[in-house]
XYZ file of N, CA and C in Angstrom:
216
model
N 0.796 -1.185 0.000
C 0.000 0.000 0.000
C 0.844 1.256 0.000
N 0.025 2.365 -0.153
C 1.129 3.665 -0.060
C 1.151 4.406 1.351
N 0.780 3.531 2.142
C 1.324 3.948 3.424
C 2.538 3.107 4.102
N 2.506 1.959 3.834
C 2.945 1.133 4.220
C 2.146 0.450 5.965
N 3.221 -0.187 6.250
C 2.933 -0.741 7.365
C 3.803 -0.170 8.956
N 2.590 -0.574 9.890
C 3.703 0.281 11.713
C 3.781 -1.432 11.893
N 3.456 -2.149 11.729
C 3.986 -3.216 12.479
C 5.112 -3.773 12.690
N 5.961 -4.323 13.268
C 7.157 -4.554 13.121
C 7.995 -3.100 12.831
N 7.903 -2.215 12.659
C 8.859 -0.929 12.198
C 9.063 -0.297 13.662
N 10.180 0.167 13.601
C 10.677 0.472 14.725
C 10.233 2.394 15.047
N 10.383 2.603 16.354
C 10.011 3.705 16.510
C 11.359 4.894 16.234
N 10.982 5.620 16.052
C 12.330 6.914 15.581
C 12.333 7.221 16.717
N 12.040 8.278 17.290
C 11.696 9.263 18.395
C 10.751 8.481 19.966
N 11.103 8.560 21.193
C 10.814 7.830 22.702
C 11.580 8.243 23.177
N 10.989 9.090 24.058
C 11.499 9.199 25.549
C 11.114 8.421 26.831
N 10.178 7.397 26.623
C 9.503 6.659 26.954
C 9.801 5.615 28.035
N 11.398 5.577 27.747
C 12.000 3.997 28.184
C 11.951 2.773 27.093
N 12.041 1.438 27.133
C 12.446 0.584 26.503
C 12.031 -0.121 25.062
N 10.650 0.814 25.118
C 10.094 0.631 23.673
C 10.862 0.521 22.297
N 10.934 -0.144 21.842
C 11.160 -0.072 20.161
C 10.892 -0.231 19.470
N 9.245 -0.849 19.340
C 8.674 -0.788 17.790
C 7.287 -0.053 17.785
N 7.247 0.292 16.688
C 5.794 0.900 16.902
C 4.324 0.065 17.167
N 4.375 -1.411 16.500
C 3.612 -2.152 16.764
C 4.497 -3.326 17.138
N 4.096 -4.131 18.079
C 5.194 -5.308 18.133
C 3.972 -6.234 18.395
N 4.180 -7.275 16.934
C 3.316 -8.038 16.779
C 2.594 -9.433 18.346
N 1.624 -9.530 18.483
C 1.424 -10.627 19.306
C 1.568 -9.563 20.815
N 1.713 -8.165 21.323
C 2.498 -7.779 22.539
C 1.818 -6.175 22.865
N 0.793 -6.121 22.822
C 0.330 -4.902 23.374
C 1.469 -4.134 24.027
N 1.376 -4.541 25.346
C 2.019 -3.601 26.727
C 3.220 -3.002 26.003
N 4.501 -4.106 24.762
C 5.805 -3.695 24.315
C 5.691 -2.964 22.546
N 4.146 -2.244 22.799
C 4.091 -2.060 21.685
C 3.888 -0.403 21.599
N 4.473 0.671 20.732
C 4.686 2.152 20.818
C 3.086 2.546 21.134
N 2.421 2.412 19.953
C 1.573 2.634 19.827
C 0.827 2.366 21.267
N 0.484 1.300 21.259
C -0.500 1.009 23.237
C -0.156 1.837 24.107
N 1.255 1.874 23.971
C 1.538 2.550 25.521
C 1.712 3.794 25.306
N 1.537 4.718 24.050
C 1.441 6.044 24.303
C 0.128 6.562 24.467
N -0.652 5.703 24.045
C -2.626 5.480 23.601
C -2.697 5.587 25.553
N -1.869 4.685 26.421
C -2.022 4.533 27.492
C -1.761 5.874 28.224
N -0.511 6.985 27.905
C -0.067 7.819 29.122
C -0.767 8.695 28.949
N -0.685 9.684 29.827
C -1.089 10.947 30.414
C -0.532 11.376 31.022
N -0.215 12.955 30.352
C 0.402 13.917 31.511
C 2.084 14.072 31.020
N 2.550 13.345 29.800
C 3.798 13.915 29.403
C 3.626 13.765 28.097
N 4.689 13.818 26.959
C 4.798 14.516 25.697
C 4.579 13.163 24.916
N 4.873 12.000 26.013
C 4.768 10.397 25.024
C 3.362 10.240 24.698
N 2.431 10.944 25.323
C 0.944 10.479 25.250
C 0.493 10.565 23.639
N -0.539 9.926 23.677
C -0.993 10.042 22.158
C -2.686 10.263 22.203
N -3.283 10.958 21.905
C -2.822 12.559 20.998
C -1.973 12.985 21.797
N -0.805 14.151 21.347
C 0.182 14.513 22.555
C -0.556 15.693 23.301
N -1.549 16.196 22.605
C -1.998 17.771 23.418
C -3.500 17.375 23.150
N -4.620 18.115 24.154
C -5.565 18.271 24.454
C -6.442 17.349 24.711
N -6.090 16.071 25.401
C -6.204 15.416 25.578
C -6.073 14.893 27.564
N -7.190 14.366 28.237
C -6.766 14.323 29.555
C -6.875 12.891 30.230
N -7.717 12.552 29.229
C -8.806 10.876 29.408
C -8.627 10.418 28.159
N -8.483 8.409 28.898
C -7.463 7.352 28.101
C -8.845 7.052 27.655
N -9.422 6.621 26.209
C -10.025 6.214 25.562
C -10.175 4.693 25.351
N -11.230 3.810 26.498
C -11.350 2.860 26.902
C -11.401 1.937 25.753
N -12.345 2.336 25.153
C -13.279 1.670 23.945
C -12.023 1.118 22.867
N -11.040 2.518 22.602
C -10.138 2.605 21.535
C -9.103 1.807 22.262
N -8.332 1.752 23.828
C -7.453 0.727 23.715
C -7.953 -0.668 23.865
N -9.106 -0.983 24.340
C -9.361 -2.418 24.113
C -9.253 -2.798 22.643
N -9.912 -2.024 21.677
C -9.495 -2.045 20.451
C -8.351 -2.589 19.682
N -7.326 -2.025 20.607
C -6.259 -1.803 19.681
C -5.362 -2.833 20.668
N -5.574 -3.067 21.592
C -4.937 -4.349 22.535
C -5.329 -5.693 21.795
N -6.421 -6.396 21.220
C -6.917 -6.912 20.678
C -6.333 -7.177 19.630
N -6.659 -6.232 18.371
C -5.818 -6.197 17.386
C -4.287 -7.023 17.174
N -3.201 -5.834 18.368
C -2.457 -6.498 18.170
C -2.092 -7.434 18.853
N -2.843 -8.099 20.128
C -2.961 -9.739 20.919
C -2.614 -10.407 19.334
N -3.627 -9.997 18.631
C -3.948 -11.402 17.678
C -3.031 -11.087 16.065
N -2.061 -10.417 16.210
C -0.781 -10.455 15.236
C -0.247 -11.464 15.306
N 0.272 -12.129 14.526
C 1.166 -13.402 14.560
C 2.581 -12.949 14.982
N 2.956 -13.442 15.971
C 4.683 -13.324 16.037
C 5.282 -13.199 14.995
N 6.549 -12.359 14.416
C 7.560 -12.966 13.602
C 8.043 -13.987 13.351
């Protein structure tokens, strides 16, 4: 496609701590995406601004999703 793919691709930019991919297949908790969907209150959060409350609906969503990625 002409976006390509976040799975498996690694993250550029974290201040985060130990993260390194943006999606890491089969692994919510070690995955960029979840755990910025998760914070609040610093610059890792996602949306990064105007935003105060974690969007329940959207991380079960997206925990799901990538639960059910196949490992590498």
């Amino acid at each position: 496609g002409v976006f390509g793919s976040i799975v498996g691709q690694r993250i550029t930019y974290w201040r985060g701590g130990n993260i390194t991919l943006r999606v890491d297949p089969g692994s919510p908790d070690t995955s960029g995406i979840f755990v910025r969907m998760n914070a609040r209150g610093s610059m890792d959060q996602m949306p990064p601004v105007a935003t105060e409350l974690k969007d329940p609906t959207g991380l079960d969503l997206v925990r799901q999703w990538i639960a059910a990625l196949p490992k590498n």
